[in-house]
Amino acid sequence: MSERGQKLPSDVRVGVYVCHCGVNIAAVVDVRQVAQLARGLPGVVVARDYNYMCSDPGQELIRQDIRDYALNRIVVASCSPHLHEETFRHAAAAGGLNPYLVHMVNIREHVSWVHPDRERATEKACELVRAAVRRVVWHEPLEQARVSIHPDVLVVGGGIAGIHAALTLANAGKRVYLVERQPSIGGHMAMFDKTFPTLDCAACILTPKMSAVQAHPNITLWTLAEVTRVEGYVGNYEVEITRWPRYVREDLCSGCLKCIEACVYKDARFPDEFNLGLSKRKPIYLPFPQAVPQVPVIDPATCIQFKSGKCKKTCVEACGERGAIDLQAVPKVERVRVGSVILATGFQTFDPRRMPEYGYGIYPNVYTSLEVERLVNASGPTGGEIVLRDGRRPQSVGIIHCVGSRDRRHNPWCSRVCCMYSLKLAHLIRERTGAEVFNFYIDMRTPGKGFEEFYQRLLEEGVHFIRGRVAGVSDWALDPSEEGKLVLRVEDTLLGIVRRIPVDMVVLAVGLEPRSDAEELRRLFRVSCSAEGFFLERHPKLAPVSTFAEGVFVAGCCQGPKDIPDTVAQAGAAAAEALALIDRGSIEQEPNTAYVLADHCSACRTCVSLCPYSAISIVGGDGRPHAEINPALCKGCGTCVAACPSGSIRQHLFEDEQIVAEIEGILAGVAGG
Amino acid sequence: MAVTRTLRYQREADPEWTEWLRRQPGCEAFWECLQCGTCSGACPLSIYMDFTPRRVIALVREGFYRDALSCQTIWLCASCYACAVHCPRGIRITDLMYTLKREAIRRKVHPKGLPTPVLAQEFYRMVQRRGRNSEFWLVLRMALKSDPWALVRLARSGWRLLRAGRLSMRTEQIRQADQLRTMFAAAREGR
Amino acid sequence: MALRRYLYYPGCSLRGTGVAYDESLRECFRQLGLELVELEDWNCCGATSYMAIDEGAACVLSARVLALAQQQAPGVDLVAPCSACYLVLRKTEDYISRYPEIRSRVEASLRKAGLPVQIGVQVRHPLEVLWEDVGPEAIRKRVQRHWRGGRVACYYGCQAVRPYGEVDRPIRPTRLDELMEAVNVPVVDYSLRTRCCGGSLTGTIHEVGLRLNYILLKEAVRRGAEAIVTMCPLCQFNLDVFQNEMERQTGEPFDLPVLYFTQVLGWCLGAELEKLGLRHLIAGRDLVERWFVKERPVEAYV
């Protein structure tokens, strides 16, 4: 085999510790029997079982035994190493042992929680412990490498989550790059009129923060920009950002907006993205009055100059000597080095065209909730007047909850915010039009602070709440009273009766879902996604803003649907995690990295292209070229180890001897040995 | 004034029957029902039913199978599958209704006086014997067995059909009716 | 144009009340160069009734049809024009693949009968064949007669577009409308296009069945349709046969032709009139006469 051969290292003294985990393990596995078996294994000096090994007395047991029995290897049979490997390594280190001479066996998730039969579960636990004892013998002391943390931070996404995270970091004195794809920051929150349940004006609370971002000396804001390439590792990310041209120079523009006025299009005639097509804009426009930066943008898809090259360029003329309009602008690539990243890319709303039963895109008076947010907004397409597309004021409005949500055909999850924003819209519609408002819900979910009270208020306002999911919206009139209306057919499940309810306006409370291009970002930053497509946190309870990529944190709806208070709280948490990382200055890296036996390597380059972390390069030039692995980049995935044709790549903590010994330990039970 | 007492004792519920139902083809998902009522809202016949489809699911889920099997709902179901395609939980409600129909007939608890189960049974017998269904004879047999007065009404549309050349009094029969019978027998024996 | 071949499973209705569908479908396919070979000794699919009595027997019935197709022309698609037949056959395929218990019963019965046990038959509705194998564009190019009738409401019925089927999307399907538009037949936006006609309810719980069809006709009229175009024999039957009775009961006049889509399509493609089964229609005979029969050459149309 390898140069080390299979000779057992001398003077091995193993301690084995079997945890009861209360009844979690002990109820199924006979932990005494497992300890008993361990005592008879070669090299084992002491074996114990204990109620909670992770408790302080449990750890003290290990520390004391190391001193009393001069132990030099430790096996702990308990839960998943994900939970307590750190704990037991620390205990060993406190006892004066190198922490990597500890090995954990998972007899909870892998045994007691999945096997009902006590005898066979105990047998499996014994075999796993035997294998671990054989393996740990081959463990060697390892040292952790340290990498320094670059103090700058990249925040991707300029919605309320990104804004709050960026400001928190910048206020703490850190340099922040804030990258936003749209021409202005503000995100979805900038589109809302009021926020639930307090009904405070979204713009009034958001715009000061937007301006603060703009003015902050520690924040570099790039709008119309996207991350296009990411390299490096925690503490040392190198990120490439492509800035798409705005065609109006931010450094020269004064925000006078004369160019817009001067555009050869006297009337706005192109669908306004910010108002979801409910109003029109010109080819040169400001997305919305409070946009940050307060600089117009030219849309090349609609601008005559870009389409035909034959425009009078009245905008350039209007700008005059300032010369801020730059029709020759080209995309610009920025490269920055940052130590940590906060992903705050938000969500998209469910497209109700996927549910033709609700008639969106078929009947003009069927709206999405986001469109109604714009309609009720004072700076929206109707100046806050709630009017239908034909100019009529609705006398009856139906709000359908859970559109696209809680639906196995579409999004199985609850979008969390729709009940509350539906209540808010119901209130605003009723307040401004006096219309009769019907809410169609499956379950009312109002679990936040002040939410239930808001629901109570709506009940008092005389809004109808009908428990039932609307089966369909149509203009089919069965009765003269339904002529010219949209008719909702629904079972009022509390009455057990099917009802037909004619309304003038239907509002679809569309759910929240991951952005359709979240997958690309996921790949760039090497984070994970849940099955639904939201970015996956490292632990749902205990590491809610960390990801499986170290130094990359998540905030806001890109991690899952949530409301504004939760988003801001999460953004603050992500900023705090990033700050903690920066202030440590450096971090230790797991030494489970791969390494090359240079003498054996033929520099065939197989590993170089396979490495998902670009950690391998060929060095040694004209002398004796061979592969070399940068331990700071290596994540210990083992791909190169398995792929190397000459077997000249090995990996700490996964040495051949360790794995073979472990396998033999398992098989020894089968062979009866 | 007559009053009705509707209290339900838990001993009337039969969870084992519910478990049995869950194992029937097409019935796997009813456990996931949200009771949202989309099925009832989508159903064109729910307005005639004694229990809406949603309530039938609630009944079978709680094990109150006597109500579910003796109700009119299952015999008003025209198998249009609107409920199934609209259900946000992917419950195949139509297939569940079929299972309830079979169980109601097996236990002989279907409502008497409804022609639908009669039609199903007559249809079954005719095809069992001849391999095909002859519309004229089927309708005649059903009417005779359930509501002979309906023949007066049927005669009118029958006359129109006859004039249009759409009423065949021929008995349709497949050549290998015996093969079909062998197949039914083999299927009953199982594997 | 090379003939494309399909196995044809007419089903019981097309032998009786749905004979016009049988005639016009054959003619329509012939016009488009599609050959229909009738499945020999086919049996009833079991429809909705069988499932209500005996699930195993219901699957055996359909399995025999599928196995006959497999035996008589392996690899050839089976066209089932009746929506009930179409759904039942496809549902049986689904059940056989999904439930081992049903599969073993079905296989035992097929083995006993000496029929093929491995079945790989694609069951298709004629609308699906016309849409996918010919396509609306190709059909548009083959139009021979210019439609001079009025606007129609396209009625898909329920079972052909519901689970197990692939004729069109189950909610608010559009292919029949688009096919009609392809041959220049104006359509109305008919929101009840997939609302069930009640199937056999007109025969069992008559007043309920009648009401369902009254709703369908009334809405078609309200939408400005002068005729209804159907794709299922039971839908056509229910909408066509009881118009007199509805008129008597409600006092509202009803005299709408209820056509098979193959009759409209066949006529536009230049089929021989007597082969379209128009004589089997009951309601709206005057309109049918005016639209289809009193033919004059339309020189203006190229």
PDB file of N, CA and C in Angstrom, chain A residues 99-127:
ATOM      1  N   PRO A  99      -6.469  17.868  18.758  1.00  0.00           N
ATOM      2  CA  PRO A  99      -7.914  17.631  18.565  1.00  0.00           C
ATOM      3  C   PRO A  99      -8.230  16.665  17.424  1.00  0.00           C
ATOM      4  N   TYR A 100      -7.314  16.477  16.516  1.00  0.00           N
ATOM      5  CA  TYR A 100      -7.616  15.609  15.362  1.00  0.00           C
ATOM      6  C   TYR A 100      -7.342  14.136  15.649  1.00  0.00           C
ATOM      7  N   LEU A 101      -6.991  13.848  16.911  1.00  0.00           N
ATOM      8  CA  LEU A 101      -6.851  12.456  17.316  1.00  0.00           C
ATOM      9  C   LEU A 101      -8.175  11.942  17.898  1.00  0.00           C
ATOM     10  N   VAL A 102      -9.233  12.735  17.689  1.00  0.00           N
ATOM     11  CA  VAL A 102     -10.579  12.351  18.138  1.00  0.00           C
ATOM     12  C   VAL A 102     -11.389  11.904  16.925  1.00  0.00           C
ATOM     13  N   HIS A 103     -12.176  10.847  17.117  1.00  0.00           N
ATOM     14  CA  HIS A 103     -13.094  10.456  16.037  1.00  0.00           C
ATOM     15  C   HIS A 103     -14.476  10.220  16.622  1.00  0.00           C
ATOM     16  N   MET A 104     -15.503  10.653  15.869  1.00  0.00           N
ATOM     17  CA  MET A 104     -16.877  10.502  16.355  1.00  0.00           C
ATOM     18  C   MET A 104     -17.622   9.432  15.586  1.00  0.00           C
ATOM     19  N   VAL A 105     -18.455   8.695  16.315  1.00  0.00           N
ATOM     20  CA  VAL A 105     -19.326   7.711  15.680  1.00  0.00           C
ATOM     21  C   VAL A 105     -20.763   8.166  15.923  1.00  0.00           C
ATOM     22  N   ASN A 106     -21.555   8.181  14.878  1.00  0.00           N
ATOM     23  CA  ASN A 106     -22.926   8.657  15.011  1.00  0.00           C
ATOM     24  C   ASN A 106     -23.863   7.479  15.273  1.00  0.00           C
ATOM     25  N   ILE A 107     -24.130   7.220  16.545  1.00  0.00           N
ATOM     26  CA  ILE A 107     -25.045   6.111  16.852  1.00  0.00           C
ATOM     27  C   ILE A 107     -26.451   6.629  17.192  1.00  0.00           C
ATOM     28  N   ARG A 108     -26.693   7.895  16.914  1.00  0.00           N
ATOM     29  CA  ARG A 108     -28.044   8.418  17.133  1.00  0.00           C
ATOM     30  C   ARG A 108     -28.781   8.510  15.777  1.00  0.00           C
ATOM     31  N   GLU A 109     -28.403   9.486  14.942  1.00  0.00           N
ATOM     32  CA  GLU A 109     -29.056   9.612  13.638  1.00  0.00           C
ATOM     33  C   GLU A 109     -28.890   8.346  12.789  1.00  0.00           C
ATOM     34  N   HIS A 110     -27.739   7.698  12.926  1.00  0.00           N
ATOM     35  CA  HIS A 110     -27.492   6.532  12.070  1.00  0.00           C
ATOM     36  C   HIS A 110     -27.957   5.221  12.697  1.00  0.00           C
ATOM     37  N   VAL A 111     -28.273   5.247  13.987  1.00  0.00           N
ATOM     38  CA  VAL A 111     -28.659   3.985  14.624  1.00  0.00           C
ATOM     39  C   VAL A 111     -29.995   4.126  15.381  1.00  0.00           C
ATOM     40  N   SER A 112     -29.961   4.794  16.524  1.00  0.00           N
ATOM     41  CA  SER A 112     -31.134   4.709  17.396  1.00  0.00           C
ATOM     42  C   SER A 112     -32.380   5.375  16.803  1.00  0.00           C
ATOM     43  N   TRP A 113     -32.179   6.424  16.006  1.00  0.00           N
ATOM     44  CA  TRP A 113     -33.345   7.108  15.458  1.00  0.00           C
ATOM     45  C   TRP A 113     -33.920   6.396  14.243  1.00  0.00           C
ATOM     46  N   VAL A 114     -33.172   5.471  13.678  1.00  0.00           N
ATOM     47  CA  VAL A 114     -33.662   4.856  12.441  1.00  0.00           C
ATOM     48  C   VAL A 114     -33.905   3.361  12.558  1.00  0.00           C
ATOM     49  N   HIS A 115     -33.432   2.748  13.671  1.00  0.00           N
ATOM     50  CA  HIS A 115     -33.656   1.302  13.803  1.00  0.00           C
ATOM     51  C   HIS A 115     -34.528   1.024  15.017  1.00  0.00           C
ATOM     52  N   PRO A 116     -35.609   0.310  14.829  1.00  0.00           N
ATOM     53  CA  PRO A 116     -36.494   0.042  15.958  1.00  0.00           C
ATOM     54  C   PRO A 116     -36.036  -1.157  16.816  1.00  0.00           C
ATOM     55  N   ASP A 117     -35.305  -2.080  16.221  1.00  0.00           N
ATOM     56  CA  ASP A 117     -34.989  -3.327  16.919  1.00  0.00           C
ATOM     57  C   ASP A 117     -33.761  -3.152  17.815  1.00  0.00           C
ATOM     58  N   ARG A 118     -33.948  -3.337  19.133  1.00  0.00           N
ATOM     59  CA  ARG A 118     -32.888  -3.039  20.099  1.00  0.00           C
ATOM     60  C   ARG A 118     -31.638  -3.880  19.865  1.00  0.00           C
ATOM     61  N   GLU A 119     -31.850  -5.162  19.657  1.00  0.00           N
ATOM     62  CA  GLU A 119     -30.704  -6.057  19.536  1.00  0.00           C
ATOM     63  C   GLU A 119     -29.862  -5.731  18.299  1.00  0.00           C
ATOM     64  N   ARG A 120     -30.559  -5.535  17.191  1.00  0.00           N
ATOM     65  CA  ARG A 120     -29.824  -5.283  15.947  1.00  0.00           C
ATOM     66  C   ARG A 120     -29.228  -3.880  15.943  1.00  0.00           C
ATOM     67  N   ALA A 121     -29.917  -2.943  16.588  1.00  0.00           N
ATOM     68  CA  ALA A 121     -29.372  -1.590  16.684  1.00  0.00           C
ATOM     69  C   ALA A 121     -28.084  -1.615  17.509  1.00  0.00           C
ATOM     70  N   THR A 122     -28.117  -2.351  18.592  1.00  0.00           N
ATOM     71  CA  THR A 122     -26.923  -2.453  19.438  1.00  0.00           C
ATOM     72  C   THR A 122     -25.774  -3.080  18.655  1.00  0.00           C
ATOM     73  N   GLU A 123     -26.110  -4.110  17.895  1.00  0.00           N
ATOM     74  CA  GLU A 123     -25.095  -4.781  17.078  1.00  0.00           C
ATOM     75  C   GLU A 123     -24.447  -3.796  16.097  1.00  0.00           C
ATOM     76  N   LYS A 124     -25.310  -2.963  15.469  1.00  0.00           N
ATOM     77  CA  LYS A 124     -24.777  -1.985  14.503  1.00  0.00           C
ATOM     78  C   LYS A 124     -23.888  -0.970  15.215  1.00  0.00           C
ATOM     79  N   ALA A 125     -24.337  -0.522  16.388  1.00  0.00           N
ATOM     80  CA  ALA A 125     -23.540   0.451  17.143  1.00  0.00           C
ATOM     81  C   ALA A 125     -22.176  -0.151  17.483  1.00  0.00           C
ATOM     82  N   CYS A 126     -22.156  -1.434  17.886  1.00  0.00           N
ATOM     83  CA  CYS A 126     -20.900  -2.103  18.208  1.00  0.00           C
ATOM     84  C   CYS A 126     -19.974  -2.124  16.998  1.00  0.00           C
ATOM     85  N   GLU A 127     -20.545  -2.446  15.859  1.00  0.00           N
ATOM     86  CA  GLU A 127     -19.714  -2.537  14.652  1.00  0.00           C
ATOM     87  C   GLU A 127     -19.135  -1.177  14.295  1.00  0.00           C
TER      88      GLU A 127
END
